[in-house]
Coordinates of C-alpha atoms in Angstrom, one line a residue:
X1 CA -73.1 48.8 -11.0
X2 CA -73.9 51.3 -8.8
X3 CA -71.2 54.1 -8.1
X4 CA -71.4 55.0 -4.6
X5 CA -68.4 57.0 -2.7
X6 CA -66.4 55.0 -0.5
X7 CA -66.5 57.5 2.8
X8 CA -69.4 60.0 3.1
X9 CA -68.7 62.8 6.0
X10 CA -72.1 63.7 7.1
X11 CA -72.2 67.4 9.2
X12 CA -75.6 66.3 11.2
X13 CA -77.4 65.2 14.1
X14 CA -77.6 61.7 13.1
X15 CA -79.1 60.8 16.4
X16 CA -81.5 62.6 16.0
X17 CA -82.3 61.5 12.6
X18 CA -82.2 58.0 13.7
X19 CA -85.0 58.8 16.2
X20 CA -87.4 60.4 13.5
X21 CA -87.1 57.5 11.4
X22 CA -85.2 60.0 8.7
X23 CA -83.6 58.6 6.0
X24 CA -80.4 59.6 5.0
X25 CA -80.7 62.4 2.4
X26 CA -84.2 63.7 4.7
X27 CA -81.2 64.0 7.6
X28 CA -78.7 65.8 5.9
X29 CA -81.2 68.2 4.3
X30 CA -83.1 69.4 7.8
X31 CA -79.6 69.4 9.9
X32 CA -77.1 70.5 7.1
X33 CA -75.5 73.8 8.7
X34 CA -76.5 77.3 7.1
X35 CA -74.2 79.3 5.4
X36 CA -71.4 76.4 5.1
X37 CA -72.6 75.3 1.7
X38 CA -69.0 74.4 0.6
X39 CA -68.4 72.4 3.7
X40 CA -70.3 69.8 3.1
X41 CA -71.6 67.6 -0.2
X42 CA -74.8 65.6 0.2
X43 CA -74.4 62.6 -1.4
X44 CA -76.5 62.2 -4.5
X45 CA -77.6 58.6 -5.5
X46 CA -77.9 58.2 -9.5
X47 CA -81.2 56.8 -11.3
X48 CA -80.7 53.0 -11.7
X49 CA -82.9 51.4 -14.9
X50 CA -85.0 55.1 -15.1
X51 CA -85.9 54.5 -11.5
X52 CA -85.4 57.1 -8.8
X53 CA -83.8 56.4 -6.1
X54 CA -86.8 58.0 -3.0
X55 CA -87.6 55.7 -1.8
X56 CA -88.7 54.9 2.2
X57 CA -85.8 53.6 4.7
X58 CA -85.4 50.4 4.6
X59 CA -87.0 47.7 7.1
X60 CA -84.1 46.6 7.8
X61 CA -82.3 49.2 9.9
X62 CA -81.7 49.3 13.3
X63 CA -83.2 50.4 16.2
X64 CA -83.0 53.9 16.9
X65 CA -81.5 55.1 20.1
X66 CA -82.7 55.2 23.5
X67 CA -83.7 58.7 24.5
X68 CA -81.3 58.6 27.3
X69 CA -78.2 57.6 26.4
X70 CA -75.5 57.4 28.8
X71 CA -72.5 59.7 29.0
X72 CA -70.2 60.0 25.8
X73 CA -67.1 58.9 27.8
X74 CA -68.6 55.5 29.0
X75 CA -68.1 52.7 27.2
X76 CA -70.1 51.1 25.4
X77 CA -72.6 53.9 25.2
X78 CA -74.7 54.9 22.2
X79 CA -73.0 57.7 21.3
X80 CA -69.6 56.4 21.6
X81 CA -67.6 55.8 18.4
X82 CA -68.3 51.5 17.5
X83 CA -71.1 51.1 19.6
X84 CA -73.7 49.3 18.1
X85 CA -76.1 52.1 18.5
X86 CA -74.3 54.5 17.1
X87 CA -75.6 57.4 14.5
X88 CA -72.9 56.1 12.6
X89 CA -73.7 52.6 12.5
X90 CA -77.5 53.8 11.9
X91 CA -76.6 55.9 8.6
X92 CA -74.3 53.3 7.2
X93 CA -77.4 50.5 8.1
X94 CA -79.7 52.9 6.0
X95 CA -77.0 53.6 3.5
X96 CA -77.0 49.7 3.0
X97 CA -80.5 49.5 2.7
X98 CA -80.4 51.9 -0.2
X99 CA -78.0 50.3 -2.2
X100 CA -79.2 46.9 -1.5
X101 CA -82.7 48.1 -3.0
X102 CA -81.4 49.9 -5.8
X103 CA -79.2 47.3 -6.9
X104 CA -81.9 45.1 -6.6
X105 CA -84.4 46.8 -9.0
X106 CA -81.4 47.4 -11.3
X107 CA -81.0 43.6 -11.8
X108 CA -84.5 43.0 -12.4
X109 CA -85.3 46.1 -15.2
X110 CA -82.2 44.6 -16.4
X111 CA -83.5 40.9 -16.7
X112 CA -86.8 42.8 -18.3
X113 CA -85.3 44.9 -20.8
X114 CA -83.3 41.6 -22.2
X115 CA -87.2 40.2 -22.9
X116 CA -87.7 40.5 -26.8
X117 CA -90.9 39.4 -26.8
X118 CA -94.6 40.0 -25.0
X119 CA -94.9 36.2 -23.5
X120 CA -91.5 36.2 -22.3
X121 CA -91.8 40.1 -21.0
X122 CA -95.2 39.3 -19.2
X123 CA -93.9 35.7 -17.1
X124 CA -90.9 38.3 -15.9
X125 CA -93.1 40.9 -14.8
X126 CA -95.0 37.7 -12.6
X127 CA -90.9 36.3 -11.4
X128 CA -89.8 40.2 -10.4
X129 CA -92.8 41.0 -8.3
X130 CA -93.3 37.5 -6.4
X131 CA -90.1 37.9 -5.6
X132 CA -90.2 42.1 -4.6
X133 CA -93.7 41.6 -2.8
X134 CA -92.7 38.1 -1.3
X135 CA -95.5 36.1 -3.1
X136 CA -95.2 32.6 -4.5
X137 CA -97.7 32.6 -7.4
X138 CA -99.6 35.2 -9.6
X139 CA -101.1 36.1 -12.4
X140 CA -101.1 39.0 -15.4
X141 CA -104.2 40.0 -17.5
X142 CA -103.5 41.9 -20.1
X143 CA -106.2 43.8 -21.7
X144 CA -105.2 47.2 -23.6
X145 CA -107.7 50.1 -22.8
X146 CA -107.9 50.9 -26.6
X147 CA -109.1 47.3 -27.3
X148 CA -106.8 46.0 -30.0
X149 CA -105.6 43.9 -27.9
X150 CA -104.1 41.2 -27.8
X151 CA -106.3 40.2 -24.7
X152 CA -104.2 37.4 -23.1
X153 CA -103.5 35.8 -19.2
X154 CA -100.4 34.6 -17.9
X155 CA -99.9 32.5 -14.8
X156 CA -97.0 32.3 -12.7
X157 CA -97.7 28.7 -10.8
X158 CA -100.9 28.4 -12.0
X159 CA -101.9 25.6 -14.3
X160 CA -103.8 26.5 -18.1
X161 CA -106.8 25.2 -15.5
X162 CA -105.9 27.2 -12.4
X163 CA -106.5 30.0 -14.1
X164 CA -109.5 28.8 -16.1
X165 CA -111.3 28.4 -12.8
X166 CA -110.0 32.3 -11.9
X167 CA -111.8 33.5 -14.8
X168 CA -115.1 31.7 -13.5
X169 CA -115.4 34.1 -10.9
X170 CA -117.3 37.2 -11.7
X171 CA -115.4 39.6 -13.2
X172 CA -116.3 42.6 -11.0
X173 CA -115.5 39.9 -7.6
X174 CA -112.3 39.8 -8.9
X175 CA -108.9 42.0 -8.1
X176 CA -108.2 42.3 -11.8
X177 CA -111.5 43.0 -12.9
X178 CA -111.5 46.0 -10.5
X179 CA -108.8 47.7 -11.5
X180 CA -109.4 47.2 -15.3
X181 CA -113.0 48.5 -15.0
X182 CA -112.1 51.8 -13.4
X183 CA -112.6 54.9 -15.0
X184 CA -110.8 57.4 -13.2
X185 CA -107.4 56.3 -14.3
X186 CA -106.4 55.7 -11.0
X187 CA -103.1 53.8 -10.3
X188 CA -104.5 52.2 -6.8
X189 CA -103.2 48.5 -5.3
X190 CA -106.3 46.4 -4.7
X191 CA -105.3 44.5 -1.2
X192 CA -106.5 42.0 0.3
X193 CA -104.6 40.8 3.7
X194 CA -107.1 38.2 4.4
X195 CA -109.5 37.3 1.3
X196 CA -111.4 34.2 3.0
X197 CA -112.0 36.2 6.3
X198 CA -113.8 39.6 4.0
X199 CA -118.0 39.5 4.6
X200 CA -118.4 40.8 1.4
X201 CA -116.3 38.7 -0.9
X202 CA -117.9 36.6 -3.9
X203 CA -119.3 33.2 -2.9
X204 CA -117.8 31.8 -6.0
X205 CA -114.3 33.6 -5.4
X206 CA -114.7 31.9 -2.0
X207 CA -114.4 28.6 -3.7
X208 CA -112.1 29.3 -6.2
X209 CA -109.7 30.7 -3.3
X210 CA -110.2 27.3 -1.3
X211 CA -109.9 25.1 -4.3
X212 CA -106.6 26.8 -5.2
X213 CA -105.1 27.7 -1.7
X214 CA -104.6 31.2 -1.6
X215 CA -105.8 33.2 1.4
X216 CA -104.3 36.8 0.1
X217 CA -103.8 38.7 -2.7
X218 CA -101.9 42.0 -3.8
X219 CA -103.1 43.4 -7.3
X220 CA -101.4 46.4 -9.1
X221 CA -102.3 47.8 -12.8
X222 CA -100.6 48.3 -15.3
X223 CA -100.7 51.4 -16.4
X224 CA -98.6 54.5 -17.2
X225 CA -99.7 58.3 -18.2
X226 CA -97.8 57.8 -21.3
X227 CA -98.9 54.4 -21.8
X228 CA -102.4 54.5 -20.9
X229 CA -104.0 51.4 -19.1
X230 CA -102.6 48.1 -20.4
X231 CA -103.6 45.4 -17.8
X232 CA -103.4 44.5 -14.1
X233 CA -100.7 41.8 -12.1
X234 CA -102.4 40.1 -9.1
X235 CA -99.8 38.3 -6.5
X236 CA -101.3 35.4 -4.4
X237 CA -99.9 34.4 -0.9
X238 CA -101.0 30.8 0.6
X239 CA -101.5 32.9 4.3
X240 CA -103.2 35.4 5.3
X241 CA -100.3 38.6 4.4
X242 CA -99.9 41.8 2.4
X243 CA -96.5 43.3 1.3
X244 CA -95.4 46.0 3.7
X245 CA -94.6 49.5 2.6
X246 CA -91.7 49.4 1.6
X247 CA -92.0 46.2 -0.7
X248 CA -95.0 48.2 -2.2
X249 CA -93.0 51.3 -2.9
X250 CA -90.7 48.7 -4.7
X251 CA -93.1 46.8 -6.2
X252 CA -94.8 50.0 -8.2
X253 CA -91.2 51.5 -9.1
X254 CA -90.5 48.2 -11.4
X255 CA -94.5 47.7 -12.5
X256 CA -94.0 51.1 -14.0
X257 CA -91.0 50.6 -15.7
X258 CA -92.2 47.4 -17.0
X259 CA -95.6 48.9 -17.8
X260 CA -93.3 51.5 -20.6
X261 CA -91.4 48.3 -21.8
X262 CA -94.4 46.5 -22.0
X263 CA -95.7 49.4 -24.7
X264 CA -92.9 49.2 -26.4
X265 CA -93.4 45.3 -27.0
X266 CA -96.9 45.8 -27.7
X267 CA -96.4 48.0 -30.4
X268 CA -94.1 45.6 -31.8
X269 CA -96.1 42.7 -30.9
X270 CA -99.6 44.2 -33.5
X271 CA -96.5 44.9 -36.1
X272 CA -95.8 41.6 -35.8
X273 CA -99.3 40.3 -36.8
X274 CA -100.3 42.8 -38.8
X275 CA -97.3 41.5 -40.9
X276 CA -98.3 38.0 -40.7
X277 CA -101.7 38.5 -41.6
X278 CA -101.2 40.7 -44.8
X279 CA -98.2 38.2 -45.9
X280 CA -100.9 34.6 -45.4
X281 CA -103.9 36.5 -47.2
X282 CA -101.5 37.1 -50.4
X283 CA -100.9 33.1 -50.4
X284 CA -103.9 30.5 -51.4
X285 CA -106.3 30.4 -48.7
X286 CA -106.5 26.7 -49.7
X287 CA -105.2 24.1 -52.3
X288 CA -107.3 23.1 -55.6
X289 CA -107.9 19.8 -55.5
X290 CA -106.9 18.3 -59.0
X291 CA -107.5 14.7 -60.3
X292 CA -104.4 12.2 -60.0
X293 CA -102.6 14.6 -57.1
X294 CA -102.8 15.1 -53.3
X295 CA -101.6 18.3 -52.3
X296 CA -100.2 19.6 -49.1
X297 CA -98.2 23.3 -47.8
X298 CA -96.6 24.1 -44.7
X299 CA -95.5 27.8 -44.3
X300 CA -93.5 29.5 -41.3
X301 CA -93.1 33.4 -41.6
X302 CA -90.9 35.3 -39.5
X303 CA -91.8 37.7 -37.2
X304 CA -91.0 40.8 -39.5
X305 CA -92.7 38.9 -42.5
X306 CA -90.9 37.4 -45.1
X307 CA -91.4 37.4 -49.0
X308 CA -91.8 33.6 -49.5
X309 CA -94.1 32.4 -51.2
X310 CA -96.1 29.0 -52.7
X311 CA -99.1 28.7 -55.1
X312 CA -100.8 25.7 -56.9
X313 CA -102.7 26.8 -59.8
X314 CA -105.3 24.5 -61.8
X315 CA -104.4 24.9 -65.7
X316 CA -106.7 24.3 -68.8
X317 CA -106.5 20.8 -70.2
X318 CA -106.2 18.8 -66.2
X319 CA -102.8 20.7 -65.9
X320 CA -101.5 22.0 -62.5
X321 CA -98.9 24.6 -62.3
X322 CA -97.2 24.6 -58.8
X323 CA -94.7 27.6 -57.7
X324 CA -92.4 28.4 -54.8
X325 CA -90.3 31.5 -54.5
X326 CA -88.4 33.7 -52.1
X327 CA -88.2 37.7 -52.7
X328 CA -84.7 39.1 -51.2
X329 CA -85.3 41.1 -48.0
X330 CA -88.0 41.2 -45.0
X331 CA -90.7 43.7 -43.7
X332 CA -93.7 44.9 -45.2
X333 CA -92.0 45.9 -48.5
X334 CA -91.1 42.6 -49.1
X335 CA -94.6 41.1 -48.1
X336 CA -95.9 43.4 -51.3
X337 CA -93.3 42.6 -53.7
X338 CA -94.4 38.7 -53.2
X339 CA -97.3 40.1 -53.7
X340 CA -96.8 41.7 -57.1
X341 CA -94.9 38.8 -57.9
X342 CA -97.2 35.5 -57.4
X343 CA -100.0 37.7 -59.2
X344 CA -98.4 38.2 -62.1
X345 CA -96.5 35.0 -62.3
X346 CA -100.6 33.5 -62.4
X347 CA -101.0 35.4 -65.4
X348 CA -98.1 34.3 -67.0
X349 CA -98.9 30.4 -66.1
X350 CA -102.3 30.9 -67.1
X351 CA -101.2 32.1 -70.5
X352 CA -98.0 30.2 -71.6
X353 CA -98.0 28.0 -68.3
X354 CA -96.9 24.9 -70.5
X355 CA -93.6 26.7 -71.1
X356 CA -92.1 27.2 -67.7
X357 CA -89.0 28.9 -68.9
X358 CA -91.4 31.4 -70.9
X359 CA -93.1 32.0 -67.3
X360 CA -89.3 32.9 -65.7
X361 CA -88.5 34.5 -68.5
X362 CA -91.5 37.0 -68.2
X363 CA -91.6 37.3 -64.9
X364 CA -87.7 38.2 -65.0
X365 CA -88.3 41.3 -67.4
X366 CA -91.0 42.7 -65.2
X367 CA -89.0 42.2 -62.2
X368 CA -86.2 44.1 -63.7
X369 CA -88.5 47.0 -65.3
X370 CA -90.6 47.2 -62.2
X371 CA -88.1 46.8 -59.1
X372 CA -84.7 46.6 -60.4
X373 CA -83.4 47.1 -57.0
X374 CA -84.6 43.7 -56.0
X375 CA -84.1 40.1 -56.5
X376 CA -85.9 36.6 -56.3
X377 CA -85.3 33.0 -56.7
X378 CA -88.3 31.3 -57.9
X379 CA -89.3 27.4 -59.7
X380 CA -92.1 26.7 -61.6
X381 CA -93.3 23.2 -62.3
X382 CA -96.1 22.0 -65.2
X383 CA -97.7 19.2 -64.4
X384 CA -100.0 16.6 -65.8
X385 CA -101.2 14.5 -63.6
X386 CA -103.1 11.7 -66.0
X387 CA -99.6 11.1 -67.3
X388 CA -97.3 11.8 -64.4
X389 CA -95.0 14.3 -65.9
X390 CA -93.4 17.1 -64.6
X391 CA -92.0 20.4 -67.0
X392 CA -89.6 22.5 -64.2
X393 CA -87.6 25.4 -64.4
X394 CA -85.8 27.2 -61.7
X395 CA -84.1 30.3 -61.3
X396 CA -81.6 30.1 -58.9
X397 CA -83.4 27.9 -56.5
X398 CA -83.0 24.8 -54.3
X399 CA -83.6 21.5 -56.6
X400 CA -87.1 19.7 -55.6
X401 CA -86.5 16.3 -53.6
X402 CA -88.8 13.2 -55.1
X403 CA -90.0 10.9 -52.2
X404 CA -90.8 7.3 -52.7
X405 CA -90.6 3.5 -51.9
X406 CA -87.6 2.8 -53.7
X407 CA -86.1 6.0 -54.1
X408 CA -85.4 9.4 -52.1
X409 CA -83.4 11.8 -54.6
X410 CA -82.9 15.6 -55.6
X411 CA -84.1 16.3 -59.0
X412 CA -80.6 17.8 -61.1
X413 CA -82.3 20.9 -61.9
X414 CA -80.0 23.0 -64.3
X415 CA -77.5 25.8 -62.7
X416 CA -79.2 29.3 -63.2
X417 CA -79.3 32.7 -61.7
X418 CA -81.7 34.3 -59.2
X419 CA -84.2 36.3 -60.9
X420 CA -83.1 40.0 -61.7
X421 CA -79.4 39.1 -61.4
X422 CA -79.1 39.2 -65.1
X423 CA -79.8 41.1 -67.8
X424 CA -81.9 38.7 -69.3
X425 CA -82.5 35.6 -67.5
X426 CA -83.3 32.4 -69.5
X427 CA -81.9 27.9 -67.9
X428 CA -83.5 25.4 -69.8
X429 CA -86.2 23.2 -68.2
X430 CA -86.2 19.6 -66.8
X431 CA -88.6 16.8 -67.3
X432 CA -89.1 13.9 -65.2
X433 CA -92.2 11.3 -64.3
X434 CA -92.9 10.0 -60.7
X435 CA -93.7 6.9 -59.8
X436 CA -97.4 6.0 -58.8
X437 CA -97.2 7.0 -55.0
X438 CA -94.2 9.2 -55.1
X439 CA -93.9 12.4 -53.9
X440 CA -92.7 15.5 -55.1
X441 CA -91.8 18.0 -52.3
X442 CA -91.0 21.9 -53.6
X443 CA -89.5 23.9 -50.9
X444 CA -87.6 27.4 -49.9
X445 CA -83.8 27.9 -49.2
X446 CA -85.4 29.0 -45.8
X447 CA -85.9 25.6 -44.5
X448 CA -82.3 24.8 -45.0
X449 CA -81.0 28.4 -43.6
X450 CA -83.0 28.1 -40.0
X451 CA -81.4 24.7 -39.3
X452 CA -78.4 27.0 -38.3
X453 CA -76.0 24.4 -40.7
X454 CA -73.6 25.1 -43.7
X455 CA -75.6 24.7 -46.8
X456 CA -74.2 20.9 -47.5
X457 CA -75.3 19.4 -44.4
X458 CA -78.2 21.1 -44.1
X459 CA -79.5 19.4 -47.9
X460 CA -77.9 15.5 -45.7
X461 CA -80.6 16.7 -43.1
X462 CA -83.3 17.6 -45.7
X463 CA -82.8 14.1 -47.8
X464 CA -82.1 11.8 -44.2
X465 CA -85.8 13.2 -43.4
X466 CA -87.2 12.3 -46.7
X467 CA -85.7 8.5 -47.0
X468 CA -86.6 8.8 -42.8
X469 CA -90.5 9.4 -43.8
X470 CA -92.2 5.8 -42.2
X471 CA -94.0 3.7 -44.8
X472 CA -97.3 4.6 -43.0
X473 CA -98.1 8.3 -43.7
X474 CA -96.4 8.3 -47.0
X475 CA -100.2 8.2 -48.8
X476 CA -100.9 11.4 -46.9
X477 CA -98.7 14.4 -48.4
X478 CA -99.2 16.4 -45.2
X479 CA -98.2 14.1 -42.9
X480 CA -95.0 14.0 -45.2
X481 CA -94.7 17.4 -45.3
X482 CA -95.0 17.5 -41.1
X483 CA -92.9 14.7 -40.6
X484 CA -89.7 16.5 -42.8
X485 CA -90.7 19.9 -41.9
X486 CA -90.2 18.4 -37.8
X487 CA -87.1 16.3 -38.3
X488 CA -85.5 18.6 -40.2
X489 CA -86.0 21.7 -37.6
X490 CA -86.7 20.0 -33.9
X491 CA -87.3 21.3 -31.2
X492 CA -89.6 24.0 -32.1
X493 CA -87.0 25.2 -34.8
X494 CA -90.2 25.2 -36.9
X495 CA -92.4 27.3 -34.8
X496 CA -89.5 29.4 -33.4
X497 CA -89.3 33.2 -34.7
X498 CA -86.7 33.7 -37.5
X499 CA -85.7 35.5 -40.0
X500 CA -86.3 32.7 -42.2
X501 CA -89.4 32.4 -43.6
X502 CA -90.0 28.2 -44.8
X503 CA -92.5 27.1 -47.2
X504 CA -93.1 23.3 -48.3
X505 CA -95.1 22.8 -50.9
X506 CA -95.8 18.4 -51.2
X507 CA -97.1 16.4 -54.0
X508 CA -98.3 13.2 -54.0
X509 CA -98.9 11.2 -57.4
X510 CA -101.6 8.6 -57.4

């Protein structure tokens, strides 16, 4: 909150302020009396959110004084002490003013700073200045000046096709367009008080403005010195209006600070995908398609990038090796370790792949020689689909869950530690047919850790979704997959950002 003195004894001729439209500091600089510097303290108002606090009086004061007032001693008069006219009364009106403003930009930088996220940054931006400028609806176009985007439009009571009829008009026509085509880096409004009334304006903006029911717009950029040009926010008003100076000083005090935050998030934001994309093009770009087996994987990465990971890998002889694992950690030096990891546990499938423990057991020593700072869970599964058997070994992962008519169980898997948590790793493996029609589903500990649960009633959730799975998708394995991966994390637990990366790798036995 705002710390602002309780009494402020002011050595001026507020009257006189009052009638030049002053505001409070501009009346205590010009009147302050010379050569009593220690006689009198001007009252300095703190930076609220980054913002400073010049900013033009407020609409709200009173009138000033008649130029005549009457006689001191009458009462009732202006100058008289409790009159309504008063320069007292006018100072503390304008003090009001002040605070009332400040305090409002602090709440809304406030509200904007808690956004973690671009979407979520730029529909706050839209809320903050309707509300400043006194607008109902609006829209934000962002559109980096450097091009990497992401390019992306946000409406704020606008409809996906509201705004796909906005972006029919010519780009040049439009408010946006304007101030993102500039060159000279100027920070200008675009205004219009009264769009349908202009000679000039854009027959097919015309329409659009009647289809829609806006008669007004206020546009500002986005855009910052240290930030460079990042987009442009347009307000719409249903009447014929503009904001009045004062909401437009407002109104460009917060676009600015939202303009830094917004590079900040944008930054984050390419991060983000960059990430992503390295940590999907070191996983299959698709699934082999072997004899006797339908495949299916769902994967979710988090928004620093995870180290999960699933592969399915056709061996000599109508084999399939399938594989899911989990490196320790996040970030991009995760991402790489899966890398290193999924390669090389190919290799070692491809040349002993009929041995899964062998496969562990190799890919433990060259964990430990090559990164003994970091750990893994992984499972490994040899499969031969002609006869419906399964070799499995795990190291220190969650069991595999076999879905069927009859049946909907773990697979006992033996006890065994993470890989690199021992000096020399080594479980036996597990065999096990499926039924014709059965399906094998191979997942990560991440599915079980977003659910938010304790580890026992997360595995009830995972096995109620399984037995759950209705008799007509269980020949498709993704529609398996989807339907556990959903009822397992609803409500967009699936799609949400998390730490948690989730990987589901189904397989379904002809």
């Amino acid at each position: 909150m705002l710390d602002i003195p309780s009494s402020v004894s002011v050595d001026v001729e507020a009257l006189l302020a009052a009638q030049n439209h002053m505001g409070v500091c501009d009346a205590i600089e010009q009147y302050a009396p010379v050569g009593k510097p220690d006689t009198m303290t001007a009252p300095h108002f703190p930076k609220v959110a980054g913002i400073d606090s010049t900013v033009p009086p407020p609409a709200h004061t009173v009138a000033p004084a008649s130029p005549e007032p009457a006689p001191p001693s009458s009462p009732g008069a202006p100058g008289a002490p409790g009159a309504p006219g008063a320069p007292g009364a006018l100072i503390q009106d304008r003090l009001a003013g002040w605070v009332s403003d400040l305090t409002t930009l602090h709440e809304l930088t406030e509200r904007l700073a808690r956004t973690a996220f671009m979407d979520d940054a730029l529909h706050e931006v839209l809320r903050a200045g309707a509300a400043l400028v006194g607008a109902r609806r609006g829209l934000v176009v962002l559109e980096p000046a450097d091009g990497l985007g992401p390019d992306t439009t946000v409406g704020l009571g606008l409809a996906r096709a509201d705004l796909g009829h906005i972006e029919t008009v010519p780009r040049g026509a439009t408010s946006y367009g304007r101030i993102l085509d500039r060159t000279d880096g100027t920070g200008e409004p675009e205004v219009h008080a009264d769009l349908l009334s202009e000679d000039g304006l854009d027959p097919r903006h015309r329409e659009v403005a009647a289809r829609l029911g806006y008669a007004a717009s206020f546009a500002l950029p986005l855009a910052t010195d240290a930030a460079g040009r990042l987009g442009a926010a347009v307000w719409l008003y249903d009447e014929p209006a503009e904001p009045v100076e004062r909401q437009r000083h407002l109104v460009g005090l917060y676009t600015r600070y939202a303009t830094e935050h917004l590079a900040r998030l944008l930054e984050l934001e390419r991060a983000r995908t960059k990430s992503r994309t390295i940590a999907e093009e070191l996983l299959p770009p698709r699934l082999p398609r072997v004899a006797g087996v339908q495949l299916a994987a769902r994967h979710r990465t988090g928004p620093r990038g995870g180290g999960d990971w699933y592969d399915a890998l056709p061996l000599p002889e109508g084999a399939l090796g399938l594989t899911v694992g989990s490196v320790t950690g996040s970030g991009a030096s995760a991402v790489a370790a899966m890398g290193r990891l999924r390669a090389s546990l190919r290799a070692y499938a491809v040349m002993e792949g009929e041995d899964p423990v062998a496969v562990l057991s190799d890919l433990e020593l060259l964990l430990r020689l090559t990164e003994p700072a970091r750990s893994a869970t992984a499972l490994f599964a040899y499969c031969e689909p002609a006869l419906r058997k399964i070799v499995m070994a795990g190291a220190g992962h969650s069991p595999p869950l076999v879905i069927g008519e009859r049946r909907t169980e773990f697979v006992e898997t033996s006890l065994s530690a993470p890989l690199g948590m021992l000096a020399c790793w080594e479980a036996p493996s597990v065999e096990f047919s499926p039924e014709p029609g059965e399906t094998v589903l191979i997942y990560t500990d991440g599915l079980l850790h977003r659910t938010g649960d304790p580890m026992d009633r997360a595995f009830a959730r995972l096995h109620a979704a399984a037995a759950g799975v209705p008799r007509t998708i269980r020949n498709d394995a993704g529609a398996i997959a989807d339907h556990v991966l959903h009822t397992v994390l609803p409500d967009g637990l699936d799609a949400a950002d998390s730490d948690e990366d989730v990987v589901l790798l189904a397989a379904r036995f002809e």
